[in-house]
Tab-separated table of C-alpha atoms and ligand atoms in Angstrom:
chain	number	residue	atom	x	y	z
A	1	MET	CA	11.978	19.469	-0.077
A	2	GLY	CA	10.779	16.953	-2.648
A	3	SER	CA	12.185	13.508	-3.237
A	4	ILE	CA	12.178	11.423	-6.465
A	5	GLY	CA	11.189	8.437	-4.361
A	6	ASP	CA	8.459	7.516	-1.922
A	7	PHE	CA	8.394	4.111	-0.304
A	8	HIS	CA	5.418	4.218	2.111
A	9	THR	CA	1.822	5.044	0.810
A	10	HIS	CA	-1.728	3.871	1.496
A	11	SER	CA	-4.734	3.723	-0.989
A	12	THR	CA	-8.369	2.768	-0.601
A	13	TYR	CA	-7.470	-0.842	-0.804
A	14	SER	CA	-6.503	-0.361	3.019
A	15	ASP	CA	-7.047	2.747	5.042
A	16	GLY	CA	-6.038	5.412	2.665
A	17	LYS	CA	-8.433	8.068	1.385
A	18	LEU	CA	-7.318	8.226	-2.292
A	19	THR	CA	-7.595	5.450	-4.935
A	20	PRO	CA	-4.379	4.289	-6.705
A	21	THR	CA	-5.423	6.599	-9.544
A	22	GLN	CA	-5.415	9.633	-7.279
A	23	LEU	CA	-2.148	8.568	-5.810
A	24	ALA	CA	-0.520	8.222	-9.145
A	25	ASP	CA	-1.822	11.806	-9.976
A	26	MET	CA	-0.349	13.085	-6.856
A	27	ALA	CA	3.033	11.369	-7.259
A	28	HIS	CA	3.241	12.808	-10.823
A	29	ARG	CA	2.448	16.304	-9.712
A	30	ASN	CA	5.070	16.124	-7.045
A	31	GLY	CA	7.742	15.000	-9.525
A	32	VAL	CA	8.227	11.452	-7.966
A	33	ARG	CA	9.896	8.881	-10.154
A	34	VAL	CA	9.475	5.755	-8.157
A	35	MET	CA	6.951	4.788	-5.577
A	36	ALA	CA	5.831	1.892	-3.399
A	37	LEU	CA	2.249	1.084	-2.588
A	38	THR	CA	2.281	-0.338	0.972
A	39	ASP	CA	-1.306	-1.204	1.883
A	40	HIS	CA	-1.888	-2.816	5.223
A	41	ASP	CA	-2.111	-6.709	4.835
A	42	THR	CA	-2.979	-6.474	1.079
A	43	THR	CA	-1.241	-6.288	-2.317
A	44	GLU	CA	-4.535	-6.136	-4.148
A	45	GLY	CA	-4.132	-2.456	-4.873
A	46	LEU	CA	-0.984	-3.007	-6.933
A	47	VAL	CA	-2.843	-4.102	-10.209
A	48	ASP	CA	-4.831	-0.774	-10.127
A	49	MET	CA	-1.712	1.151	-9.203
A	50	ALA	CA	0.283	-0.291	-12.181
A	51	GLU	CA	-2.580	0.529	-14.359
A	52	ALA	CA	-2.819	4.166	-13.149
A	53	LEU	CA	0.862	4.529	-13.748
A	54	CYS	CA	0.480	3.639	-17.308
A	55	ARG	CA	-0.301	7.286	-17.920
A	56	TYR	CA	3.016	8.269	-16.230
A	57	PRO	CA	5.575	6.041	-17.775
A	58	GLU	CA	8.285	8.139	-15.967
A	59	ILE	CA	7.169	6.622	-12.642
A	60	SER	CA	8.057	3.046	-11.584
A	61	LEU	CA	6.304	0.983	-9.085
A	62	VAL	CA	7.749	-1.044	-6.381
A	63	LYS	CA	5.392	-3.708	-4.917
A	64	GLY	CA	5.002	-3.206	-1.113
A	65	VAL	CA	2.924	-4.211	1.958
A	66	GLU	CA	2.812	-3.160	5.518
A	67	LEU	CA	2.249	-5.622	8.327
A	68	SER	CA	1.406	-4.770	11.984
A	69	THR	CA	3.263	-6.928	14.598
A	70	ASP	CA	3.368	-6.945	18.307
A	71	ILE	CA	5.767	-7.018	21.091
A	72	PRO	CA	5.115	-6.715	24.640
A	73	GLY	CA	3.738	-3.119	25.253
A	74	SER	CA	4.398	-1.880	21.889
A	75	GLU	CA	3.615	-2.263	18.220
A	76	ILE	CA	6.052	-2.691	15.299
A	77	HIS	CA	5.188	-2.195	11.586
A	78	ILE	CA	7.094	-4.073	9.093
A	79	LEU	CA	7.213	-2.954	5.427
A	80	GLY	CA	7.909	-5.563	2.671
A	81	TYR	CA	9.179	-4.848	-0.801
A	82	PHE	CA	9.717	-6.780	-3.867
A	83	MET	CA	7.870	-9.928	-2.852
A	84	ASP	CA	6.663	-12.368	-5.332
A	85	VAL	CA	2.934	-11.500	-4.883
A	86	GLU	CA	1.954	-14.628	-6.733
A	87	ASN	CA	3.319	-16.630	-3.761
A	88	GLU	CA	0.383	-18.619	-2.508
A	89	GLY	CA	1.634	-19.123	1.242
A	90	PHE	CA	2.115	-15.270	1.402
A	91	GLN	CA	-1.273	-14.398	-0.006
A	92	ARG	CA	-2.985	-17.008	2.265
A	93	GLU	CA	-1.465	-15.246	5.322
A	94	LEU	CA	-2.512	-11.910	4.048
A	95	ALA	CA	-6.110	-13.101	3.639
A	96	CYS	CA	-6.097	-14.421	7.210
A	97	PHE	CA	-4.828	-11.114	8.635
A	98	ARG	CA	-7.731	-9.206	6.653
A	99	GLU	CA	-10.195	-11.731	8.023
A	100	GLY	CA	-8.877	-11.062	11.566
A	101	ARG	CA	-9.495	-7.362	10.953
A	102	LEU	CA	-13.266	-7.909	10.544
A	103	GLY	CA	-13.900	-9.465	14.041
A	104	ARG	CA	-11.704	-7.006	15.758
A	105	GLY	CA	-13.504	-3.997	13.995
A	106	GLN	CA	-16.807	-5.417	15.171
A	107	GLU	CA	-15.482	-5.679	18.652
A	108	MET	CA	-14.392	-1.961	18.588
A	109	VAL	CA	-17.806	-0.930	17.448
A	110	ARG	CA	-19.384	-2.979	20.368
A	111	LYS	CA	-17.175	-1.226	22.772
A	112	LEU	CA	-18.034	2.214	21.345
A	113	GLN	CA	-21.749	1.368	21.513
A	114	ALA	CA	-21.305	0.250	25.201
A	115	LEU	CA	-19.786	3.785	25.703
A	116	GLY	CA	-22.738	5.382	24.282
A	117	MET	CA	-21.560	6.107	20.779
A	118	PRO	CA	-23.798	4.105	18.571
A	119	VAL	CA	-21.658	3.771	15.459
A	120	THR	CA	-22.831	0.846	13.377
A	121	TRP	CA	-20.772	-1.949	11.930
A	122	GLU	CA	-22.578	-1.604	8.719
A	123	ARG	CA	-21.603	1.881	8.466
A	124	VAL	CA	-17.819	1.152	9.171
A	125	GLN	CA	-18.060	-1.515	6.480
A	126	GLU	CA	-19.518	1.008	4.069
A	127	ILE	CA	-16.706	3.412	4.735
A	128	ALA	CA	-14.163	0.652	4.340
A	129	GLY	CA	-15.773	-0.417	1.098
A	130	ASP	CA	-13.593	-3.344	-0.407
A	131	ALA	CA	-10.654	-2.370	1.775
A	132	SER	CA	-9.203	-4.289	4.741
A	133	VAL	CA	-10.984	-2.720	7.604
A	134	GLY	CA	-8.937	-0.458	9.821
A	135	ARG	CA	-9.062	1.832	12.853
A	136	PRO	CA	-9.203	5.012	10.473
A	137	HIS	CA	-12.447	3.617	9.100
A	138	VAL	CA	-13.984	3.339	12.655
A	139	ALA	CA	-12.484	6.904	13.278
A	140	GLN	CA	-14.344	8.104	10.357
A	141	ALA	CA	-17.674	6.798	11.519
A	142	LEU	CA	-17.198	8.441	14.889
A	143	LEU	CA	-16.286	11.637	13.061
A	144	GLU	CA	-19.584	11.430	10.835
A	145	GLN	CA	-21.553	10.933	13.856
A	146	GLY	CA	-20.219	14.042	15.528
A	147	HIS	CA	-18.756	12.112	18.580
A	148	VAL	CA	-15.262	13.556	17.626
A	149	LYS	CA	-14.046	16.557	15.696
A	150	THR	CA	-10.936	15.073	14.187
A	151	ILE	CA	-9.615	11.534	13.412
A	152	ALA	CA	-6.759	12.217	15.827
A	153	GLU	CA	-9.285	12.814	18.531
A	154	ALA	CA	-10.984	9.597	17.836
A	155	PHE	CA	-7.533	7.843	18.406
A	156	ASP	CA	-6.647	9.908	21.473
A	157	ARG	CA	-10.090	9.175	23.223
A	158	PHE	CA	-11.229	6.000	22.138
A	159	ILE	CA	-9.348	3.758	19.778
A	160	GLY	CA	-5.621	4.456	20.459
A	161	ARG	CA	-3.692	1.502	21.964
A	162	GLU	CA	-4.645	2.649	25.418
A	163	GLY	CA	-8.182	3.853	24.603
A	164	PRO	CA	-11.364	2.255	26.093
A	165	ALA	CA	-12.617	1.013	22.751
A	166	TYR	CA	-9.302	-0.438	21.454
A	167	ALA	CA	-9.491	-4.052	20.378
A	168	GLU	CA	-6.375	-6.246	19.657
A	169	ARG	CA	-6.248	-8.470	16.742
A	170	ASP	CA	-3.974	-11.423	16.438
A	171	LYS	CA	-0.623	-10.278	15.300
A	172	LEU	CA	2.644	-11.770	14.282
A	173	THR	CA	5.898	-11.126	16.061
A	174	PRO	CA	8.318	-8.938	14.076
A	175	GLU	CA	10.450	-11.984	13.366
A	176	GLN	CA	7.413	-13.779	11.890
A	177	ALA	CA	6.506	-10.863	9.701
A	178	ILE	CA	10.085	-10.553	8.424
A	179	GLU	CA	10.126	-14.300	7.764
A	180	LEU	CA	6.865	-14.039	5.827
A	181	ILE	CA	8.258	-11.295	3.690
A	182	ARG	CA	11.510	-13.114	3.074
A	183	GLY	CA	9.733	-16.151	2.302
A	184	ALA	CA	7.861	-14.528	-0.606
A	185	GLY	CA	11.244	-13.389	-1.940
A	186	GLY	CA	11.068	-9.796	-0.593
A	187	VAL	CA	13.005	-7.574	1.734
A	188	ALA	CA	11.719	-6.363	5.159
A	189	PHE	CA	12.100	-2.806	6.538
A	190	PHE	CA	11.225	-1.425	10.133
A	191	ALA	CA	8.423	1.238	9.420
A	192	HIS	CA	8.380	4.594	11.453
A	193	PRO	CA	10.762	3.258	14.248
A	194	SER	CA	10.182	6.308	16.458
A	195	TYR	CA	6.697	5.002	17.273
A	196	THR	CA	8.170	1.938	18.967
A	197	LYS	CA	9.708	2.254	22.519
A	198	ASP	CA	13.202	0.869	22.894
A	199	ILE	CA	14.042	0.601	19.336
A	200	GLU	CA	17.676	-0.454	20.059
A	201	GLY	CA	16.397	-3.088	22.457
A	202	VAL	CA	14.268	-4.786	19.620
A	203	LEU	CA	16.617	-4.228	16.629
A	204	PRO	CA	19.037	-7.055	17.391
A	205	ARG	CA	16.413	-9.698	17.194
A	206	MET	CA	14.928	-8.087	13.946
A	207	LYS	CA	18.336	-7.964	12.496
A	208	GLN	CA	18.886	-11.597	13.441
A	209	ALA	CA	15.592	-12.505	11.600
A	210	GLY	CA	16.803	-10.840	8.511
A	211	LEU	CA	15.729	-7.316	8.471
A	212	THR	CA	17.166	-5.387	5.641
A	213	GLY	CA	16.684	-1.671	6.540
A	214	MET	CA	14.576	0.891	8.331
A	215	GLU	CA	12.803	4.098	7.710
A	216	VAL	CA	14.886	7.132	8.586
A	217	TYR	CA	13.266	9.852	6.374
A	218	TYR	CA	9.622	9.410	7.528
A	219	ARG	CA	6.815	11.797	7.134
A	220	SER	CA	7.491	15.050	9.160
A	221	TYR	CA	10.596	13.682	10.999
A	222	PRO	CA	12.528	16.827	12.040
A	223	PRO	CA	16.303	16.824	11.060
A	224	GLU	CA	17.426	15.745	14.619
A	225	THR	CA	15.190	12.628	14.349
A	226	VAL	CA	16.546	11.753	10.892
A	227	ASP	CA	20.211	12.276	12.099
A	228	TRP	CA	19.578	9.966	15.201
A	229	LEU	CA	17.883	7.219	13.086
A	230	ARG	CA	20.540	7.460	10.447
A	231	SER	CA	23.124	6.748	13.060
A	232	VAL	CA	21.146	3.901	14.491
A	233	ALA	CA	20.639	2.411	10.991
A	234	GLU	CA	24.570	2.683	10.401
A	235	ARG	CA	25.205	1.058	13.653
A	236	PHE	CA	22.928	-2.035	13.033
A	237	GLU	CA	24.187	-2.159	9.349
A	238	LEU	CA	20.627	-1.467	8.154
A	239	MET	CA	19.775	0.243	4.851
A	240	PRO	CA	18.113	3.667	5.359
A	241	LEU	CA	14.792	4.287	3.486
A	242	GLY	CA	11.691	6.403	3.804
A	243	GLY	CA	8.286	7.599	2.791
A	244	SER	CA	5.370	9.770	3.505
A	245	ASP	CA	3.027	7.172	4.886
A	246	TYR	CA	0.509	9.120	2.849
A	247	HIS	CA	-3.174	8.232	4.051
A	248	GLY	CA	-4.910	11.571	2.991
A	249	LEU	CA	-6.726	11.733	6.226
A	250	GLY	CA	-5.630	15.330	7.027
A	251	ASN	CA	-3.784	14.454	10.256
A	252	GLU	CA	-1.302	16.995	11.693
A	253	GLY	CA	2.205	16.468	10.323
A	254	ASP	CA	1.012	14.795	7.182
A	255	ARG	CA	3.147	14.877	4.032
A	256	GLU	CA	2.143	14.397	0.387
A	257	ILE	CA	3.611	11.679	-1.632
A	258	GLY	CA	7.333	12.645	-2.298
A	259	ASP	CA	7.332	15.595	0.060
A	260	ILE	CA	10.012	14.123	2.262
A	261	PRO	CA	13.806	14.748	2.344
A	262	LEU	CA	14.716	11.286	0.983
A	263	PRO	CA	18.106	11.622	-0.707
A	264	GLU	CA	18.630	10.376	-4.062
A	265	GLY	CA	21.531	8.100	-3.212
A	266	VAL	CA	19.299	6.342	-0.634
A	267	VAL	CA	16.608	5.826	-3.376
A	268	ASN	CA	19.239	4.290	-5.746
A	269	ARG	CA	20.806	2.027	-3.354
A	270	PHE	CA	17.501	0.495	-2.495
A	271	LEU	CA	16.432	0.297	-6.154
A	272	ALA	CA	19.756	-1.613	-6.670
A	273	VAL	CA	18.644	-4.222	-4.236
A	274	GLY	CA	15.357	-4.642	-5.878
A	275	GLN	CA	16.948	-4.960	-9.327
A	276	GLN	CA	19.043	-7.823	-8.033
A	277	ILE	CA	15.993	-9.735	-6.535
A	278	LEU	CA	13.950	-9.282	-9.757
A	279	ALA	CA	16.789	-10.297	-11.916
A	280	GLN	CA	17.452	-13.412	-9.833
A	281	ARG	CA	13.689	-14.351	-9.757
A	282	GLN	CA	13.417	-14.086	-13.510
A	283	ALA	CA	16.449	-16.364	-14.029
A	284	SER	CA	15.100	-18.965	-11.713
B	1	AMP	P1	-5.060	-0.538	12.457
B	1	AMP	O1	-3.986	-1.244	11.410
B	1	AMP	O2	-6.353	-0.875	12.062
B	1	AMP	O3	-4.757	-0.950	13.904
B	1	AMP	O4	-4.948	0.999	12.144
B	1	AMP	C1	-3.599	1.537	12.273
B	1	AMP	C2	-3.669	2.884	11.434
B	1	AMP	O5	-4.331	3.882	12.075
B	1	AMP	C3	-2.308	3.411	11.160
B	1	AMP	O6	-1.714	2.945	10.033
B	1	AMP	C4	-2.570	4.973	11.020
B	1	AMP	O7	-2.985	5.182	9.583
B	1	AMP	C5	-3.713	5.064	11.805
B	1	AMP	N1	-3.521	5.808	13.103
B	1	AMP	C6	-2.757	5.123	14.160
B	1	AMP	N2	-2.763	6.070	15.196
B	1	AMP	C7	-3.260	7.085	14.828
B	1	AMP	C8	-3.539	8.414	15.509
B	1	AMP	N3	-3.111	8.564	16.787
B	1	AMP	N4	-3.995	9.402	14.774
B	1	AMP	C9	-4.452	9.115	13.451
B	1	AMP	N5	-4.338	7.878	12.827
B	1	AMP	C10	-3.718	6.978	13.528
B	2	ZN	ZN1	-2.736	2.958	7.565
B	3	FE	FE1	2.430	1.887	9.979
B	4	FE	FE1	1.692	2.936	6.930
């Protein structure tokens, strides 16, 4: 089932396979009317994305970003929307996160080399291009070298959180990420909550920090999961939202942009919040 909105997508500016232009073509093909680009730790793809959407005036763009944060034993991703991307403090923080990804990528390459898989840092950087380096780029290098048959296998055997070649990077707490997004005038949403252990344990502190909503309609979540997350969102008075998290990496369960059961009412409620933020910003 298609949706008119998709609020979670990645481009070549982070670890997605398609350029903003190609993402725009896909959104158009799938009948999407509003989409957010939510690259990891960068808003730099938004200029290209807006330019690409000039060809499709029926599609509007929501400015987004995705930040990774840590809690003991688990990871939480926070999506930010409608930030003032000109905010200097915000951009400075993002630049520091991207810088942190470099050292961490090199560490994973060193670990892989020690494990007898000679992927090179040069090649990982080539694959990433101008993008902020992520584990999918390392996985791609492993795949090219024939050390694994799929990207998923690279995560399962080597660079997943518990894998022997995984390296940490300095991460914010969820509260800090929420504050960073709010500090730049945006709203924060909890991404793919089912990847996090003990969702209901972490939600009170995130709500306290000013979380606005959470993803309920995510990628290939089955109806039971959607129902459960919708009830959690209601209980915590969080706005439901969702997206495909499209990366174009060919993983199992991948969905194209717009290929998610996000109801139109949910899209409109979210856009009303955005309109209010943008109107207030313009007035001030
Ligand atoms: P990073 O931000 O560098 O730690 O990389 C995280 C990204 O890796 C996520 O946004 C996903 O795109 C991808 N990823 C994480 N786990 C897996 C997995 N098990 N299989 C495939 N891709 C994954
Ligand atoms: Zn990603
Ligand atoms: Fe994520
Ligand atoms: Fe994502």
